[in-house]
C-alpha cells in the first residue's frame, strides 16, 4: 500500500475514533476495540483482524471485535491465539492449513481461505498476558513478516492492551469477589445500559430482593468462614435459576436481587418461589457443617414512572413483611 494512502487511512480511523469518544453517545470499551482492530488491520496491510480477550476464570478466549466474522468463543488451550498466549510469544504462519494449531472450522463454514496469520499477545502493565491481536491474510502475495509486521501492529496492540486492562479493572469493580456476582455498582451500570431501555420500550421488567433468614446466627454459631461459604452457595443457587436475559446481584450483606426482563409480577413471584423451595431443600456444607437455609423474598414489577430506588423500596417493603410474618416466604 502506498505510504500516503496508508497515512490517510490511519488518520481517518483515528479521527473517527476521537470524534466517537467525544460524542454524547454511551460508548464503551468495545467501541475502542472496534476502531483499534481496524487500525491494526490497516497498519499491517491485512485483509482481516480481530482482538481477543483472555478470560482466565472461565478458561475462554473470545473476540471483543473482529472484521468479517461474528463473535467467537473458544477454549483458551486451542487455536493459534491460545498457543500464542500459552507460550507468551508472537506466532506467524504463512501455511496455516499445515499448522496443527490452526482451527479451520470458520473457513469450512464460511468458504473463506486463510493464507497467512500473525498473532501478537498483549500484556497488561505487570507483563501478564490478557489478550491477543490477530491479523489474517497479508495483502499481496507475500506472507507476514514477524519483525516488520509486529512493529507496524505494535501501536494498535499496545493501546488495545491498555484499554483491555482498563476494562478488566472496571469489571472487577462491578463484581463481588466472594460470590462472583455483580455488586450494587454493577447493578446500576447494567440498569443504565440494558434494563432502562427495556422499561422505555414498555417491556415488563420485574425483580425480587431476597435475604437469607437468620444469617447472623450462622456467623455466630459456625464462624465467618462458614458464613462466606453460605453466601457463595446461595449466590450460585440463585444464579442457576436466572433467565438468560436477566441478572443476579449481591445487593449487600446477605441480600440478593434478581432482575427478570419480559416477566410480570406473577412470574417474578413464581421464580422466587422456585428459588425458595430449592434452597430450603438443599443443605449447605459450610466448613464441614451441614446447614439448612431458608430465604425470604419481596417481589416487584417495575413502574417506569418511578425511580430505580423507589421501585426497589417497594420490593424491600414486601421483603420486610415476609421477614416479620414468619420468614421463608414470598410476598408480592
Tab-separated table of C-alpha atoms in Angstrom:
chain	number	residue	atom	x	y	z
A	1	UNK	CA	0.000	0.000	0.000
A	2	UNK	CA	1.264	3.477	-0.892
A	3	UNK	CA	2.550	5.300	2.221
A	4	UNK	CA	0.396	8.367	1.578
A	5	UNK	CA	-2.715	6.217	1.224
A	6	UNK	CA	-1.768	4.304	4.377
A	7	UNK	CA	-1.309	7.500	6.378
A	8	UNK	CA	-4.622	8.868	5.125
A	9	UNK	CA	-6.443	5.706	6.261
A	10	UNK	CA	-4.728	5.809	9.640
A	11	UNK	CA	-5.648	9.475	10.102
A	12	UNK	CA	-9.263	8.792	9.086
A	13	UNK	CA	-9.649	5.936	11.578
A	14	UNK	CA	-8.023	7.950	14.361
A	15	UNK	CA	-10.219	10.956	13.585
A	16	UNK	CA	-13.408	8.845	13.612
A	17	UNK	CA	-12.416	7.226	16.910
A	18	UNK	CA	-11.635	10.590	18.505
A	19	UNK	CA	-14.980	12.048	17.428
A	20	UNK	CA	-16.859	8.949	18.551
A	21	UNK	CA	-15.309	9.026	22.022
A	22	UNK	CA	-16.068	12.770	22.321
A	23	UNK	CA	-19.705	12.352	21.276
A	24	UNK	CA	-22.649	12.282	23.643
A	25	UNK	CA	-23.220	8.591	22.930
A	26	UNK	CA	-22.747	6.000	25.659
A	27	UNK	CA	-19.570	4.432	24.298
A	28	UNK	CA	-17.808	1.557	25.998
A	29	UNK	CA	-14.545	-0.331	25.570
A	30	UNK	CA	-15.944	-2.279	22.617
A	31	UNK	CA	-16.093	0.953	20.623
A	32	UNK	CA	-12.389	1.454	21.227
A	33	UNK	CA	-11.559	-2.165	20.372
A	34	UNK	CA	-13.549	-1.932	17.124
A	35	UNK	CA	-11.646	1.087	15.830
A	36	UNK	CA	-8.258	-0.148	17.019
A	37	UNK	CA	-8.800	-3.535	15.403
A	38	UNK	CA	-9.457	-1.774	12.126
A	39	UNK	CA	-6.411	0.438	12.704
A	40	UNK	CA	-4.223	-2.624	13.235
A	41	UNK	CA	-5.582	-4.255	10.082
A	42	UNK	CA	-4.752	-1.175	8.020
A	43	UNK	CA	-1.297	-0.640	9.524
A	44	UNK	CA	-0.306	-4.258	8.893
A	45	UNK	CA	-1.974	-4.206	5.452
A	46	UNK	CA	-4.082	-7.298	6.162
A	47	UNK	CA	-7.486	-8.475	4.965
A	48	UNK	CA	-8.910	-9.231	8.415
A	49	UNK	CA	-8.142	-8.521	12.047
A	50	UNK	CA	-9.508	-9.445	15.454
A	51	UNK	CA	-8.773	-8.614	19.063
A	52	UNK	CA	-9.194	-11.382	21.638
A	53	UNK	CA	-9.791	-11.215	25.360
A	54	UNK	CA	-8.442	-13.949	27.635
A	55	UNK	CA	-10.940	-14.838	30.350
A	56	UNK	CA	-8.719	-16.839	32.686
A	57	UNK	CA	-11.543	-17.536	35.158
A	58	UNK	CA	-13.676	-19.261	32.519
A	59	UNK	CA	-10.655	-20.571	30.567
A	60	UNK	CA	-12.023	-18.941	27.415
A	61	UNK	CA	-10.833	-16.735	24.593
A	62	UNK	CA	-13.356	-14.532	22.841
A	63	UNK	CA	-13.296	-11.796	20.242
A	64	UNK	CA	-14.044	-8.343	21.585
A	65	UNK	CA	-14.037	-7.155	17.963
A	66	UNK	CA	-13.414	-8.770	14.607
A	67	UNK	CA	-13.718	-7.848	10.938
A	68	UNK	CA	-15.644	-10.174	8.673
A	69	UNK	CA	-16.902	-12.596	11.331
A	70	UNK	CA	-19.289	-12.739	14.265
A	71	UNK	CA	-18.107	-13.059	17.862
A	72	UNK	CA	-16.174	-16.277	18.503
A	73	UNK	CA	-15.672	-18.030	21.863
A	74	UNK	CA	-13.144	-20.873	22.165
A	75	UNK	CA	-11.335	-22.739	24.980
A	76	UNK	CA	-8.092	-20.975	25.921
A	77	UNK	CA	-5.939	-24.010	25.137
A	78	UNK	CA	-6.959	-24.182	21.468
A	79	UNK	CA	-6.097	-22.397	18.227
A	80	UNK	CA	-3.181	-20.194	17.315
A	81	UNK	CA	-4.390	-17.470	19.684
A	82	UNK	CA	-4.390	-19.942	22.569
A	83	UNK	CA	-0.948	-21.203	21.582
A	84	UNK	CA	0.485	-17.665	21.393
A	85	UNK	CA	-0.875	-16.775	24.832
A	86	UNK	CA	0.239	-20.031	26.442
A	87	UNK	CA	3.775	-19.517	25.106
A	88	UNK	CA	3.756	-15.745	25.512
A	89	UNK	CA	5.229	-15.047	22.097
A	90	UNK	CA	4.309	-13.915	18.604
A	91	UNK	CA	3.221	-16.678	16.234
A	92	UNK	CA	3.357	-16.382	12.457
A	93	UNK	CA	2.255	-18.957	9.932
A	94	UNK	CA	2.121	-18.472	6.175
A	95	UNK	CA	0.872	-22.021	5.675
A	96	UNK	CA	-1.990	-22.318	8.207
A	97	UNK	CA	-3.651	-25.466	6.837
A	98	UNK	CA	-0.498	-27.412	7.632
A	99	UNK	CA	-0.200	-25.897	11.112
A	100	UNK	CA	-1.520	-28.269	13.819
A	101	UNK	CA	-2.830	-25.375	15.939
A	102	UNK	CA	-4.876	-23.724	13.203
A	103	UNK	CA	-8.643	-24.108	13.600
A	104	UNK	CA	-10.139	-24.310	10.111
A	105	UNK	CA	-13.785	-24.588	11.244
A	106	UNK	CA	-14.601	-20.947	10.433
A	107	UNK	CA	-13.162	-21.321	6.934
A	108	UNK	CA	-15.138	-24.524	6.366
A	109	UNK	CA	-18.402	-22.885	7.432
A	110	UNK	CA	-17.903	-19.623	5.509
A	111	UNK	CA	-15.772	-20.578	2.500
A	112	UNK	CA	-13.063	-18.099	3.473
A	113	UNK	CA	-9.495	-19.150	2.602
A	114	UNK	CA	-6.835	-18.302	5.164
A	115	UNK	CA	-3.363	-17.910	3.683
A	116	UNK	CA	-1.401	-16.241	6.480
A	117	UNK	CA	-1.837	-15.421	10.176
A	118	UNK	CA	0.030	-13.311	12.706
A	119	UNK	CA	-0.916	-13.483	16.411
A	120	UNK	CA	0.559	-10.939	18.806
A	121	UNK	CA	-0.007	-11.498	22.566
A	122	UNK	CA	-0.976	-8.402	24.548
A	123	UNK	CA	0.053	-7.835	28.172
A	124	UNK	CA	-1.029	-5.524	30.987
A	125	UNK	CA	1.264	-3.159	32.878
A	126	UNK	CA	2.521	-6.055	35.031
A	127	UNK	CA	3.548	-8.080	31.998
A	128	UNK	CA	0.712	-10.596	32.388
A	129	UNK	CA	-0.825	-11.626	29.083
A	130	UNK	CA	-4.518	-10.730	28.930
A	131	UNK	CA	-5.385	-10.851	25.222
A	132	UNK	CA	-4.113	-11.082	21.691
A	133	UNK	CA	-4.202	-9.209	18.380
A	134	UNK	CA	-4.666	-11.408	15.320
A	135	UNK	CA	-4.350	-10.369	11.693
A	136	UNK	CA	-5.180	-12.618	8.753
A	137	UNK	CA	-4.092	-12.694	5.098
A	138	UNK	CA	-1.414	-10.185	4.264
A	139	UNK	CA	-2.487	-8.282	1.163
A	140	UNK	CA	-0.457	-9.199	-1.883
A	141	UNK	CA	1.428	-12.412	-2.487
A	142	UNK	CA	3.835	-12.232	0.444
A	143	UNK	CA	3.055	-13.540	3.920
A	144	UNK	CA	3.557	-11.830	7.263
A	145	UNK	CA	6.999	-10.788	8.439
A	146	UNK	CA	7.452	-11.415	12.178
A	147	UNK	CA	9.689	-8.370	12.645
A	148	UNK	CA	8.267	-5.726	10.319
A	149	UNK	CA	4.562	-6.504	10.737
A	150	UNK	CA	4.831	-6.755	14.524
A	151	UNK	CA	6.472	-3.324	14.519
A	152	UNK	CA	3.579	-1.921	12.466
A	153	UNK	CA	0.981	-3.574	14.683
A	154	UNK	CA	2.589	-2.634	17.989
A	155	UNK	CA	0.858	0.745	18.475
A	156	UNK	CA	-2.661	-0.627	17.987
A	157	UNK	CA	-1.851	-3.706	20.103
A	158	UNK	CA	-0.379	-1.581	22.889
A	159	UNK	CA	-3.437	0.692	23.101
A	160	UNK	CA	-5.756	-2.344	22.972
A	161	UNK	CA	-3.818	-3.857	25.873
A	162	UNK	CA	-4.190	-0.690	27.955
A	163	UNK	CA	-7.888	-0.480	27.100
A	164	UNK	CA	-8.416	-4.147	27.981
A	165	UNK	CA	-6.636	-3.685	31.304
A	166	UNK	CA	-8.910	-0.706	31.992
A	167	UNK	CA	-11.961	-2.801	31.099
A	168	UNK	CA	-10.771	-5.598	33.397
A	169	UNK	CA	-10.396	-3.155	36.295
A	170	UNK	CA	-13.900	-1.837	35.610
A	171	UNK	CA	-15.307	-5.363	35.514
A	172	UNK	CA	-13.620	-6.211	38.809
A	173	UNK	CA	-15.091	-3.112	40.447
A	174	UNK	CA	-18.554	-4.263	39.335
A	175	UNK	CA	-18.213	-7.750	40.846
A	176	UNK	CA	-18.326	-9.129	44.358
A	177	UNK	CA	-15.178	-11.175	44.921
A	178	UNK	CA	-16.780	-13.661	47.300
A	179	UNK	CA	-19.891	-14.666	45.337
A	180	UNK	CA	-18.625	-13.709	41.830
A	181	UNK	CA	-21.962	-11.954	41.281
A	182	UNK	CA	-22.180	-8.354	40.160
A	183	UNK	CA	-22.424	-5.918	43.057
A	184	UNK	CA	-24.533	-2.790	43.535
A	185	UNK	CA	-22.273	-0.782	41.223
A	186	UNK	CA	-22.683	-3.475	38.577
A	187	UNK	CA	-26.445	-3.382	39.091
A	188	UNK	CA	-26.682	0.337	38.367
A	189	UNK	CA	-24.337	0.015	35.385
A	190	UNK	CA	-26.453	-2.768	33.880
A	191	UNK	CA	-29.642	-0.868	34.574
A	192	UNK	CA	-28.453	2.207	32.698
A	193	UNK	CA	-27.160	0.181	29.734
A	194	UNK	CA	-29.794	-2.584	29.442
A	195	UNK	CA	-32.785	-2.576	31.725
A	196	UNK	CA	-33.722	1.091	31.436
A	197	UNK	CA	-34.176	0.653	27.680
A	198	UNK	CA	-36.417	-2.339	28.330
A	199	UNK	CA	-38.657	-0.192	30.514
A	200	UNK	CA	-38.755	2.646	27.993
A	201	UNK	CA	-39.848	0.151	25.334
A	202	UNK	CA	-42.786	-0.820	27.587
A	203	UNK	CA	-41.456	-4.363	28.057
A	204	UNK	CA	-42.268	-5.797	31.507
A	205	UNK	CA	-39.358	-5.894	33.949
A	206	UNK	CA	-39.695	-7.490	37.371
A	207	UNK	CA	-37.426	-8.308	40.271
A	208	UNK	CA	-37.172	-9.965	43.616
A	209	UNK	CA	-34.996	-8.987	46.525
A	210	UNK	CA	-34.156	-11.808	48.918
A	211	UNK	CA	-32.495	-12.171	52.294
A	212	UNK	CA	-31.035	-15.257	53.983
A	213	UNK	CA	-33.064	-15.890	57.138
A	214	UNK	CA	-31.184	-15.639	60.436
A	215	UNK	CA	-27.823	-15.297	58.694
A	216	UNK	CA	-26.250	-13.680	61.747
A	217	UNK	CA	-26.879	-16.916	63.630
A	218	UNK	CA	-24.762	-18.765	61.040
A	219	UNK	CA	-21.803	-16.440	61.643
A	220	UNK	CA	-22.220	-16.545	65.417
A	221	UNK	CA	-22.546	-20.336	65.538
A	222	UNK	CA	-20.158	-21.566	62.859
A	223	UNK	CA	-17.845	-18.597	62.218
A	224	UNK	CA	-17.427	-16.108	59.390
A	225	UNK	CA	-15.679	-18.576	57.061
A	226	UNK	CA	-18.773	-20.759	57.207
A	227	UNK	CA	-20.849	-17.637	56.626
A	228	UNK	CA	-18.830	-16.922	53.492
A	229	UNK	CA	-19.472	-20.481	52.269
A	230	UNK	CA	-23.198	-19.976	52.812
A	231	UNK	CA	-23.167	-16.738	50.816
A	232	UNK	CA	-21.263	-18.313	47.914
A	233	UNK	CA	-23.539	-21.383	47.967
A	234	UNK	CA	-26.690	-19.261	47.969
A	235	UNK	CA	-25.422	-16.990	45.191
A	236	UNK	CA	-24.647	-19.969	42.946
A	237	UNK	CA	-28.056	-21.494	43.610
A	238	UNK	CA	-29.941	-18.280	42.811
A	239	UNK	CA	-27.892	-17.686	39.669
A	240	UNK	CA	-28.732	-21.186	38.422
A	241	UNK	CA	-32.375	-20.075	38.139
A	242	UNK	CA	-31.674	-16.757	36.421
A	243	UNK	CA	-33.091	-16.380	32.889
A	244	UNK	CA	-30.529	-15.806	30.151
A	245	UNK	CA	-31.623	-12.195	29.615
A	246	UNK	CA	-31.721	-11.411	33.351
A	247	UNK	CA	-29.175	-10.816	36.086
A	248	UNK	CA	-28.433	-11.676	39.715
A	249	UNK	CA	-26.686	-9.189	42.018
A	250	UNK	CA	-25.377	-9.181	45.561
A	251	UNK	CA	-27.168	-6.142	46.887
A	252	UNK	CA	-25.241	-6.153	50.157
A	253	UNK	CA	-24.621	-8.419	53.131
A	254	UNK	CA	-26.900	-11.445	52.744
A	255	UNK	CA	-29.294	-9.718	50.314
A	256	UNK	CA	-29.580	-10.651	46.637
A	257	UNK	CA	-31.564	-9.210	43.728
A	258	UNK	CA	-32.692	-10.927	40.545
A	259	UNK	CA	-33.853	-8.860	37.562
A	260	UNK	CA	-36.169	-10.563	35.060
A	261	UNK	CA	-36.977	-8.862	31.723
A	262	UNK	CA	-40.230	-9.881	29.995
A	263	UNK	CA	-41.610	-11.098	33.328
A	264	UNK	CA	-44.644	-9.655	35.094
A	265	UNK	CA	-45.171	-9.676	38.862
A	266	UNK	CA	-46.752	-13.144	38.857
A	267	UNK	CA	-43.776	-14.649	37.010
A	268	UNK	CA	-41.351	-12.937	39.379
A	269	UNK	CA	-43.189	-14.400	42.371
A	270	UNK	CA	-43.187	-17.812	40.699
A	271	UNK	CA	-39.428	-17.608	40.168
A	272	UNK	CA	-38.865	-16.520	43.770
A	273	UNK	CA	-40.927	-19.472	44.984
A	274	UNK	CA	-38.829	-21.895	42.931
A	275	UNK	CA	-35.635	-20.486	44.441
A	276	UNK	CA	-37.128	-20.545	47.952
A	277	UNK	CA	-38.128	-24.200	47.731
A	278	UNK	CA	-34.821	-25.257	46.159
A	279	UNK	CA	-32.746	-23.540	48.839
A	280	UNK	CA	-34.915	-24.922	51.642
A	281	UNK	CA	-34.314	-28.439	50.312
A	282	UNK	CA	-30.570	-28.011	49.636
A	283	UNK	CA	-28.418	-28.320	52.781
A	284	UNK	CA	-25.191	-26.331	52.561
A	285	UNK	CA	-21.834	-27.816	53.547
A	286	UNK	CA	-20.048	-24.878	55.151
A	287	UNK	CA	-16.615	-25.637	56.580
A	288	UNK	CA	-17.736	-29.212	57.220
A	289	UNK	CA	-21.004	-28.138	58.872
A	290	UNK	CA	-24.290	-29.124	57.239
A	291	UNK	CA	-26.511	-26.044	57.479
A	292	UNK	CA	-30.174	-25.856	56.472
A	293	UNK	CA	-31.062	-22.490	54.973
A	294	UNK	CA	-34.196	-20.535	54.134
A	295	UNK	CA	-34.774	-17.183	52.449
A	296	UNK	CA	-37.459	-14.524	52.391
A	297	UNK	CA	-38.452	-12.675	49.218
A	298	UNK	CA	-40.094	-9.425	48.167
A	299	UNK	CA	-41.212	-9.023	44.528
A	300	UNK	CA	-41.957	-6.017	42.363
A	301	UNK	CA	-42.786	-5.235	38.731
A	302	UNK	CA	-41.021	-2.025	37.789
A	303	UNK	CA	-43.005	1.153	37.187
A	304	UNK	CA	-41.067	3.189	34.637
A	305	UNK	CA	-42.512	6.386	36.065
A	306	UNK	CA	-40.729	5.779	39.358
A	307	UNK	CA	-37.013	5.865	40.077
A	308	UNK	CA	-34.954	2.697	40.483
A	309	UNK	CA	-34.723	3.353	44.209
A	310	UNK	CA	-38.487	3.845	44.561
A	311	UNK	CA	-39.179	0.563	42.793
A	312	UNK	CA	-36.659	-1.322	44.907
A	313	UNK	CA	-38.117	0.277	48.026
A	314	UNK	CA	-41.490	-1.334	47.275
A	315	UNK	CA	-39.858	-4.764	46.871
A	316	UNK	CA	-37.899	-4.159	50.065
A	317	UNK	CA	-41.111	-3.406	51.961
A	318	UNK	CA	-42.514	-6.750	50.784
A	319	UNK	CA	-39.307	-8.445	51.945
A	320	UNK	CA	-39.675	-6.800	55.347
A	321	UNK	CA	-43.238	-8.110	55.561
A	322	UNK	CA	-42.020	-11.615	54.712
A	323	UNK	CA	-39.380	-11.431	57.446
A	324	UNK	CA	-41.800	-10.060	60.029
A	325	UNK	CA	-44.529	-12.606	59.345
A	326	UNK	CA	-42.572	-15.789	59.791
A	327	UNK	CA	-39.762	-15.773	57.174
A	328	UNK	CA	-39.190	-18.351	54.418
A	329	UNK	CA	-41.930	-16.938	52.212
A	330	UNK	CA	-42.547	-14.842	49.088
A	331	UNK	CA	-44.508	-11.583	49.291
A	332	UNK	CA	-45.575	-9.784	46.108
